[in-house]
PDB file of C-alpha atoms and ligand atoms in Angstrom:
ATOM      1  CA  MET I   1       9.875  29.234  -0.153  1.00  0.00           C
ATOM      2  CA  ALA I   2       9.159  27.667   3.186  1.00  0.00           C
ATOM      3  CA  ASN I   3       6.209  28.815   5.221  1.00  0.00           C
ATOM      4  CA  PRO I   4       5.247  28.216   8.862  1.00  0.00           C
ATOM      5  CA  TYR I   5       2.952  25.299   7.965  1.00  0.00           C
ATOM      6  CA  ASP I   6       5.637  23.473   5.952  1.00  0.00           C
ATOM      7  CA  LYS I   7       8.148  24.017   8.758  1.00  0.00           C
ATOM      8  CA  ALA I   8       5.644  22.776  11.315  1.00  0.00           C
ATOM      9  CA  ARG I   9       5.192  19.589   9.280  1.00  0.00           C
ATOM     10  CA  GLU I  10       8.968  19.178   9.090  1.00  0.00           C
ATOM     11  CA  LEU I  11       9.145  19.656  12.847  1.00  0.00           C
ATOM     12  CA  ALA I  12       6.406  17.076  13.399  1.00  0.00           C
ATOM     13  CA  GLY I  13       8.505  14.694  11.278  1.00  0.00           C
ATOM     14  CA  GLU I  14      11.600  15.433  13.389  1.00  0.00           C
ATOM     15  CA  LEU I  15       9.608  14.823  16.538  1.00  0.00           C
ATOM     16  CA  GLN I  16       8.235  11.555  15.192  1.00  0.00           C
ATOM     17  CA  GLY I  17      11.743  10.455  14.200  1.00  0.00           C
ATOM     18  CA  SER I  18      13.341  11.522  17.490  1.00  0.00           C
ATOM     19  CA  GLU I  19      14.839   9.094  19.979  1.00  0.00           C
ATOM     20  CA  GLU I  20      12.358  10.443  22.532  1.00  0.00           C
ATOM     21  CA  PHE I  21       9.350   9.543  20.383  1.00  0.00           C
ATOM     22  CA  THR I  22      10.714   6.127  19.386  1.00  0.00           C
ATOM     23  CA  THR I  23      11.385   5.211  23.015  1.00  0.00           C
ATOM     24  CA  LEU I  24       7.972   6.492  24.093  1.00  0.00           C
ATOM     25  CA  LYS I  25       6.183   4.579  21.333  1.00  0.00           C
ATOM     26  CA  GLY I  26       8.075   1.376  22.159  1.00  0.00           C
ATOM     27  CA  LEU I  27       7.083   1.553  25.830  1.00  0.00           C
ATOM     28  CA  HIS I  28       3.535   2.548  24.931  1.00  0.00           C
ATOM     29  CA  ASP I  29       3.181  -0.479  22.647  1.00  0.00           C
ATOM     30  CA  GLN I  30       4.745  -2.706  25.293  1.00  0.00           C
ATOM     31  CA  VAL I  31       2.229  -1.638  27.947  1.00  0.00           C
ATOM     32  CA  ASN I  32      -0.697  -1.874  25.541  1.00  0.00           C
ATOM     33  CA  SER I  33       0.151  -5.427  24.556  1.00  0.00           C
ATOM     34  CA  ASP I  34       0.309  -6.502  28.227  1.00  0.00           C
ATOM     35  CA  GLU I  35      -3.244  -6.771  29.535  1.00  0.00           C
ATOM     36  CA  VAL I  36      -2.302  -6.585  33.216  1.00  0.00           C
ATOM     37  CA  ALA I  37      -0.022  -3.581  32.728  1.00  0.00           C
ATOM     38  CA  LYS I  38      -2.616  -1.826  30.583  1.00  0.00           C
ATOM     39  CA  ARG I  39      -5.351  -2.306  33.188  1.00  0.00           C
ATOM     40  CA  MET I  40      -3.000  -1.097  35.938  1.00  0.00           C
ATOM     41  CA  LEU I  41      -2.156   2.057  33.992  1.00  0.00           C
ATOM     42  CA  ASP I  42      -5.796   2.665  32.987  1.00  0.00           C
ATOM     43  CA  ASN I  43      -6.839   2.423  36.634  1.00  0.00           C
ATOM     44  CA  PHE I  44      -4.149   4.870  37.669  1.00  0.00           C
ATOM     45  CA  ARG I  45      -5.097   7.346  34.929  1.00  0.00           C
ATOM     46  CA  ASN I  46      -8.791   7.105  35.763  1.00  0.00           C
ATOM     47  CA  VAL I  47      -8.090   7.834  39.433  1.00  0.00           C
ATOM     48  CA  GLN I  48      -5.898  10.810  38.427  1.00  0.00           C
ATOM     49  CA  LEU I  49      -8.503  12.146  35.977  1.00  0.00           C
ATOM     50  CA  GLY I  50     -11.249  11.779  38.559  1.00  0.00           C
ATOM     51  CA  LEU I  51      -9.271  13.789  41.117  1.00  0.00           C
ATOM     52  CA  GLN I  52      -8.389  16.469  38.536  1.00  0.00           C
ATOM     53  CA  GLU I  53     -12.049  16.818  37.588  1.00  0.00           C
ATOM     54  CA  LYS I  54     -13.081  17.173  41.200  1.00  0.00           C
ATOM     55  CA  GLN I  55     -10.374  19.761  41.789  1.00  0.00           C
ATOM     56  CA  MET I  56     -11.424  21.758  38.709  1.00  0.00           C
ATOM     57  CA  GLN I  57     -15.027  21.746  39.896  1.00  0.00           C
ATOM     58  CA  GLY I  58     -13.897  22.986  43.302  1.00  0.00           C
ATOM     59  CA  GLN I  59     -15.070  19.785  45.026  1.00  0.00           C
ATOM     60  CA  GLU I  60     -13.315  18.549  48.140  1.00  0.00           C
ATOM     61  CA  ILE I  61     -10.973  15.586  47.828  1.00  0.00           C
ATOM     62  CA  THR I  62     -11.283  13.125  50.693  1.00  0.00           C
ATOM     63  CA  GLU I  63      -8.483  11.513  52.673  1.00  0.00           C
ATOM     64  CA  GLU I  64      -9.536   8.124  51.242  1.00  0.00           C
ATOM     65  CA  GLU I  65      -9.217   9.406  47.695  1.00  0.00           C
ATOM     66  CA  ILE I  66      -5.724  10.756  48.341  1.00  0.00           C
ATOM     67  CA  GLN I  67      -4.710   7.419  49.849  1.00  0.00           C
ATOM     68  CA  GLU I  68      -6.221   5.502  46.912  1.00  0.00           C
ATOM     69  CA  ALA I  69      -4.321   7.707  44.435  1.00  0.00           C
ATOM     70  CA  GLN I  70      -1.096   7.224  46.382  1.00  0.00           C
ATOM     71  CA  LYS I  71      -1.602   3.451  46.425  1.00  0.00           C
ATOM     72  CA  GLN I  72      -2.189   3.390  42.661  1.00  0.00           C
ATOM     73  CA  PHE I  73       0.861   5.572  42.105  1.00  0.00           C
ATOM     74  CA  GLU I  74       3.114   3.286  44.170  1.00  0.00           C
ATOM     75  CA  LEU I  75       1.721   0.306  42.268  1.00  0.00           C
ATOM     76  CA  VAL I  76       2.520   1.721  38.812  1.00  0.00           C
ATOM     77  CA  GLN I  77       5.894   2.981  40.044  1.00  0.00           C
ATOM     78  CA  GLN I  78       6.837  -0.579  40.914  1.00  0.00           C
ATOM     79  CA  HIS I  79       5.984  -1.774  37.409  1.00  0.00           C
ATOM     80  CA  GLU I  80       9.205  -1.355  35.451  1.00  0.00           C
ATOM     81  CA  VAL I  81       7.689  -0.770  32.011  1.00  0.00           C
ATOM     82  CA  ILE I  82       4.934   1.558  33.236  1.00  0.00           C
ATOM     83  CA  SER I  83       7.327   3.595  35.354  1.00  0.00           C
ATOM     84  CA  LYS I  84       9.665   3.935  32.348  1.00  0.00           C
ATOM     85  CA  LEU I  85       6.702   4.928  30.178  1.00  0.00           C
ATOM     86  CA  MET I  86       5.728   7.624  32.663  1.00  0.00           C
ATOM     87  CA  GLU I  87       9.335   8.841  32.761  1.00  0.00           C
ATOM     88  CA  GLU I  88       9.410   9.046  28.975  1.00  0.00           C
ATOM     89  CA  GLU I  89       6.051  10.821  28.888  1.00  0.00           C
ATOM     90  CA  GLN I  90       7.512  13.460  31.161  1.00  0.00           C
ATOM     91  CA  ARG I  91      10.569  13.755  28.920  1.00  0.00           C
ATOM     92  CA  MET I  92       8.324  14.163  25.856  1.00  0.00           C
ATOM     93  CA  SER I  93       6.179  16.698  27.657  1.00  0.00           C
ATOM     94  CA  GLN I  94       9.356  18.656  28.496  1.00  0.00           C
ATOM     95  CA  LEU I  95      10.467  18.499  24.846  1.00  0.00           C
ATOM     96  CA  VAL I  96       7.079  19.704  23.554  1.00  0.00           C
ATOM     97  CA  GLY I  97       7.112  22.456  26.189  1.00  0.00           C
ATOM     98  CA  ASP I  98      10.611  23.567  25.119  1.00  0.00           C
ATOM     99  CA  ILE I  99       9.519  23.562  21.471  1.00  0.00           C
ATOM    100  CA  ASN I 100       6.441  25.663  22.241  1.00  0.00           C
ATOM    101  CA  LYS I 101       8.623  28.135  24.101  1.00  0.00           C
ATOM    102  CA  ILE I 102      11.002  28.444  21.137  1.00  0.00           C
ATOM    103  CA  ILE I 103       8.138  28.875  18.652  1.00  0.00           C
ATOM    104  CA  THR I 104       6.323  31.553  20.626  1.00  0.00           C
ATOM    105  CA  GLU I 105       9.518  33.505  21.432  1.00  0.00           C
ATOM    106  CA  PRO I 106       8.921  36.090  18.651  1.00  0.00           C
ATOM    107  CA  LEU I 107       5.441  36.751  20.043  1.00  0.00           C
ATOM    108  CA  GLU I 108       6.713  36.908  23.625  1.00  0.00           C
ATOM    109  CA  ALA I 109       9.310  39.435  22.496  1.00  0.00           C
ATOM    110  CA  LEU I 110       6.668  41.513  20.721  1.00  0.00           C
ATOM    111  CA  TYR I 111       4.377  41.654  23.741  1.00  0.00           C
ATOM    112  CA  GLY I 112       7.215  41.926  26.251  1.00  0.00           C
ATOM    113  CA  THR I 113       8.527  45.018  24.452  1.00  0.00           C
ATOM    114  CA  GLY I 114       5.024  46.434  24.255  1.00  0.00           C
ATOM    115  CA  GLU I 115       4.649  46.330  28.029  1.00  0.00           C
ATOM    116  CA  GLU I 116       7.867  48.236  28.638  1.00  0.00           C
ATOM    117  CA  GLN I 117       7.047  51.098  26.296  1.00  0.00           C
TER     118      GLN I 117
ATOM    119  CA  MET B   1      21.345  16.165  11.033  1.00  0.00           C
ATOM    120  CA  ALA B   2      18.396  18.261  12.096  1.00  0.00           C
ATOM    121  CA  ASN B   3      16.809  17.735  15.473  1.00  0.00           C
ATOM    122  CA  PRO B   4      13.496  18.953  16.935  1.00  0.00           C
ATOM    123  CA  TYR B   5      15.138  21.965  18.610  1.00  0.00           C
ATOM    124  CA  ASP B   6      16.839  23.148  15.405  1.00  0.00           C
ATOM    125  CA  LYS B   7      13.603  22.720  13.472  1.00  0.00           C
ATOM    126  CA  ALA B   8      11.686  24.590  16.164  1.00  0.00           C
ATOM    127  CA  ARG B   9      14.120  27.500  15.828  1.00  0.00           C
ATOM    128  CA  GLU B  10      13.692  27.420  12.040  1.00  0.00           C
ATOM    129  CA  LEU B  11       9.932  27.451  12.534  1.00  0.00           C
ATOM    130  CA  ALA B  12      10.203  30.404  14.941  1.00  0.00           C
ATOM    131  CA  GLY B  13      12.186  32.187  12.215  1.00  0.00           C
ATOM    132  CA  GLU B  14       9.486  31.409   9.630  1.00  0.00           C
ATOM    133  CA  LEU B  15       6.836  32.688  11.992  1.00  0.00           C
ATOM    134  CA  GLN B  16       8.804  35.863  12.655  1.00  0.00           C
ATOM    135  CA  GLY B  17       9.276  36.386   8.914  1.00  0.00           C
ATOM    136  CA  SER B  18       5.663  35.619   8.026  1.00  0.00           C
ATOM    137  CA  GLU B  19       3.263  38.190   6.614  1.00  0.00           C
ATOM    138  CA  GLU B  20       1.039  37.530   9.634  1.00  0.00           C
ATOM    139  CA  PHE B  21       3.779  38.456  12.098  1.00  0.00           C
ATOM    140  CA  THR B  22       4.942  41.507  10.122  1.00  0.00           C
ATOM    141  CA  THR B  23       1.380  42.857   9.912  1.00  0.00           C
ATOM    142  CA  LEU B  24       0.784  42.162  13.607  1.00  0.00           C
ATOM    143  CA  LYS B  25       4.030  43.844  14.644  1.00  0.00           C
ATOM    144  CA  GLY B  26       3.271  46.883  12.478  1.00  0.00           C
ATOM    145  CA  LEU B  27      -0.154  47.382  14.044  1.00  0.00           C
ATOM    146  CA  HIS B  28       1.233  46.685  17.510  1.00  0.00           C
ATOM    147  CA  ASP B  29       3.901  49.374  17.049  1.00  0.00           C
ATOM    148  CA  GLN B  30       1.313  51.764  15.618  1.00  0.00           C
ATOM    149  CA  VAL B  31      -0.954  51.397  18.656  1.00  0.00           C
ATOM    150  CA  ASN B  32       1.949  51.635  21.090  1.00  0.00           C
ATOM    151  CA  SER B  33       3.199  54.882  19.572  1.00  0.00           C
ATOM    152  CA  ASP B  34      -0.281  56.446  19.860  1.00  0.00           C
ATOM    153  CA  GLU B  35      -0.890  57.347  23.491  1.00  0.00           C
ATOM    154  CA  VAL B  36      -4.679  57.588  23.184  1.00  0.00           C
ATOM    155  CA  ALA B  37      -4.973  54.272  21.338  1.00  0.00           C
ATOM    156  CA  LYS B  38      -2.619  52.577  23.786  1.00  0.00           C
ATOM    157  CA  ARG B  39      -4.623  53.765  26.780  1.00  0.00           C
ATOM    158  CA  MET B  40      -7.878  52.674  25.133  1.00  0.00           C
ATOM    159  CA  LEU B  41      -6.500  49.182  24.464  1.00  0.00           C
ATOM    160  CA  ASP B  42      -4.939  48.889  27.938  1.00  0.00           C
ATOM    161  CA  ASN B  43      -8.286  49.795  29.512  1.00  0.00           C
ATOM    162  CA  PHE B  44     -10.067  47.194  27.416  1.00  0.00           C
ATOM    163  CA  ARG B  45      -7.527  44.480  28.261  1.00  0.00           C
ATOM    164  CA  ASN B  46      -7.637  45.301  31.967  1.00  0.00           C
ATOM    165  CA  VAL B  47     -11.429  45.033  32.001  1.00  0.00           C
ATOM    166  CA  GLN B  48     -11.214  41.681  30.144  1.00  0.00           C
ATOM    167  CA  LEU B  49      -8.509  40.356  32.474  1.00  0.00           C
ATOM    168  CA  GLY B  50     -10.487  41.423  35.522  1.00  0.00           C
ATOM    169  CA  LEU B  51     -13.584  39.565  34.306  1.00  0.00           C
ATOM    170  CA  GLN B  52     -11.566  36.464  33.423  1.00  0.00           C
ATOM    171  CA  GLU B  53     -10.003  36.433  36.878  1.00  0.00           C
ATOM    172  CA  LYS B  54     -13.397  36.748  38.549  1.00  0.00           C
ATOM    173  CA  GLN B  55     -14.778  33.954  36.389  1.00  0.00           C
ATOM    174  CA  MET B  56     -11.839  31.677  37.199  1.00  0.00           C
ATOM    175  CA  GLN B  57     -12.316  32.293  40.906  1.00  0.00           C
ATOM    176  CA  GLY B  58     -16.011  31.458  40.567  1.00  0.00           C
ATOM    177  CA  GLN B  59     -17.070  34.995  41.509  1.00  0.00           C
ATOM    178  CA  GLU B  60     -20.286  36.440  40.137  1.00  0.00           C
ATOM    179  CA  ILE B  61     -20.039  39.028  37.363  1.00  0.00           C
ATOM    180  CA  THR B  62     -22.461  41.903  37.760  1.00  0.00           C
ATOM    181  CA  GLU B  63     -24.727  43.440  35.116  1.00  0.00           C
ATOM    182  CA  GLU B  64     -22.726  46.683  35.396  1.00  0.00           C
ATOM    183  CA  GLU B  65     -19.453  44.867  34.704  1.00  0.00           C
ATOM    184  CA  ILE B  66     -20.907  43.195  31.616  1.00  0.00           C
ATOM    185  CA  GLN B  67     -22.153  46.566  30.372  1.00  0.00           C
ATOM    186  CA  GLU B  68     -18.780  48.198  31.066  1.00  0.00           C
ATOM    187  CA  ALA B  69     -16.978  45.431  29.141  1.00  0.00           C
ATOM    188  CA  GLN B  70     -19.415  45.802  26.241  1.00  0.00           C
ATOM    189  CA  LYS B  71     -18.904  49.565  26.182  1.00  0.00           C
ATOM    190  CA  GLN B  72     -15.126  49.148  26.132  1.00  0.00           C
ATOM    191  CA  PHE B  73     -15.405  46.554  23.377  1.00  0.00           C
ATOM    192  CA  GLU B  74     -17.543  48.827  21.182  1.00  0.00           C
ATOM    193  CA  LEU B  75     -15.070  51.643  21.803  1.00  0.00           C
ATOM    194  CA  VAL B  76     -12.025  49.644  20.653  1.00  0.00           C
ATOM    195  CA  GLN B  77     -13.993  48.186  17.741  1.00  0.00           C
ATOM    196  CA  GLN B  78     -14.576  51.697  16.444  1.00  0.00           C
ATOM    197  CA  HIS B  79     -10.860  52.463  16.514  1.00  0.00           C
ATOM    198  CA  GLU B  80      -9.577  51.370  13.109  1.00  0.00           C
ATOM    199  CA  VAL B  81      -6.011  50.475  14.117  1.00  0.00           C
ATOM    200  CA  ILE B  82      -6.997  48.710  17.347  1.00  0.00           C
ATOM    201  CA  SER B  83      -9.744  46.716  15.637  1.00  0.00           C
ATOM    202  CA  LYS B  84      -7.265  45.677  12.929  1.00  0.00           C
ATOM    203  CA  LEU B  85      -4.730  44.736  15.605  1.00  0.00           C
ATOM    204  CA  MET B  86      -7.321  42.574  17.341  1.00  0.00           C
ATOM    205  CA  GLU B  87      -8.206  40.949  14.015  1.00  0.00           C
ATOM    206  CA  GLU B  88      -4.545  40.181  13.368  1.00  0.00           C
ATOM    207  CA  GLU B  89      -4.088  38.832  16.889  1.00  0.00           C
ATOM    208  CA  GLN B  90      -6.880  36.389  16.206  1.00  0.00           C
ATOM    209  CA  ARG B  91      -5.272  35.416  12.907  1.00  0.00           C
ATOM    210  CA  MET B  92      -1.936  34.829  14.665  1.00  0.00           C
ATOM    211  CA  SER B  93      -3.625  32.847  17.421  1.00  0.00           C
ATOM    212  CA  GLN B  94      -5.246  30.662  14.726  1.00  0.00           C
ATOM    213  CA  LEU B  95      -1.862  30.168  13.040  1.00  0.00           C
ATOM    214  CA  VAL B  96      -0.149  29.190  16.307  1.00  0.00           C
ATOM    215  CA  GLY B  97      -3.068  26.860  17.085  1.00  0.00           C
ATOM    216  CA  ASP B  98      -2.771  25.194  13.664  1.00  0.00           C
ATOM    217  CA  ILE B  99       0.975  24.803  14.150  1.00  0.00           C
ATOM    218  CA  ASN B 100       0.527  23.224  17.569  1.00  0.00           C
ATOM    219  CA  LYS B 101      -1.987  20.799  16.086  1.00  0.00           C
ATOM    220  CA  ILE B 102       0.462  19.781  13.336  1.00  0.00           C
ATOM    221  CA  ILE B 103       3.332  19.357  15.801  1.00  0.00           C
ATOM    222  CA  THR B 104       1.408  17.222  18.274  1.00  0.00           C
ATOM    223  CA  GLU B 105      -0.177  15.034  15.561  1.00  0.00           C
ATOM    224  CA  PRO B 106       2.338  12.172  16.066  1.00  0.00           C
ATOM    225  CA  LEU B 107       1.504  12.143  19.785  1.00  0.00           C
ATOM    226  CA  GLU B 108      -2.242  12.362  19.150  1.00  0.00           C
ATOM    227  CA  ALA B 109      -1.898   9.409  16.766  1.00  0.00           C
ATOM    228  CA  LEU B 110       0.048   7.429  19.381  1.00  0.00           C
ATOM    229  CA  TYR B 111      -2.514   8.007  22.115  1.00  0.00           C
ATOM    230  CA  GLY B 112      -5.500   7.813  19.757  1.00  0.00           C
ATOM    231  CA  THR B 113      -4.385   4.378  18.569  1.00  0.00           C
ATOM    232  CA  GLY B 114      -3.752   3.318  22.142  1.00  0.00           C
ATOM    233  CA  GLU B 115      -7.392   3.992  23.077  1.00  0.00           C
ATOM    234  CA  GLU B 116      -8.703   1.828  20.246  1.00  0.00           C
ATOM    235  CA  GLN B 117      -6.588  -1.174  21.115  1.00  0.00           C
TER     236      GLN B 117
HETATM  237 CA1   CA E   1      14.270   7.244  30.780  1.00  0.00          CA
HETATM  238 CA1   CA E   2      -6.876  41.614   8.585  1.00  0.00          CA
END
């Protein structure tokens, strides 16, 4: 008989074999084999991470930092492969989010019902 | 052919049919049909939520609040059904965590490999 772990492994296999994953992996490999593109994306991610960290620590973000982030964003947006990669990352993130929602539905139902009683 | 969404629904079904879920639901229903137990658990959860909120907003938690939370915790721990429910909630949370880890393994591998390149 199946169990949640086996099904989860099957699902991971489906995800890995999905068009979404294949496209994402292709673009990921393409960016990683292009030194200029990789550096551009790394820079952008580092700026983003730095701002997120500051925000989480309640530190103020300066006007210069916002402008720098915007500049980096416009730069990566203009790079066809990177912008496609970021699009596909969002699509994958949506897919994983949808999947999580489906999986936790039984628990949501259990706790939702509990509240109403 | 299967797709990630179908598999996710199958997995949700497995989760709902699992011994872990059945046990959790049974205890949940038992607590919810017992007014005293329900009130005790609600009080405990409200105290916990209140402290979490304060912590997230960077507010200081007083000695009295810590003592009150501890008192509530000891109280629910002494209630057999509630303490079992809390045990089972932890078990379910572990299961869902394991499942999430399995599902996101292909993505972890993709981004892990990317870092090493
Ligand atoms: Ca696209
Ligand atoms: Ca147990």
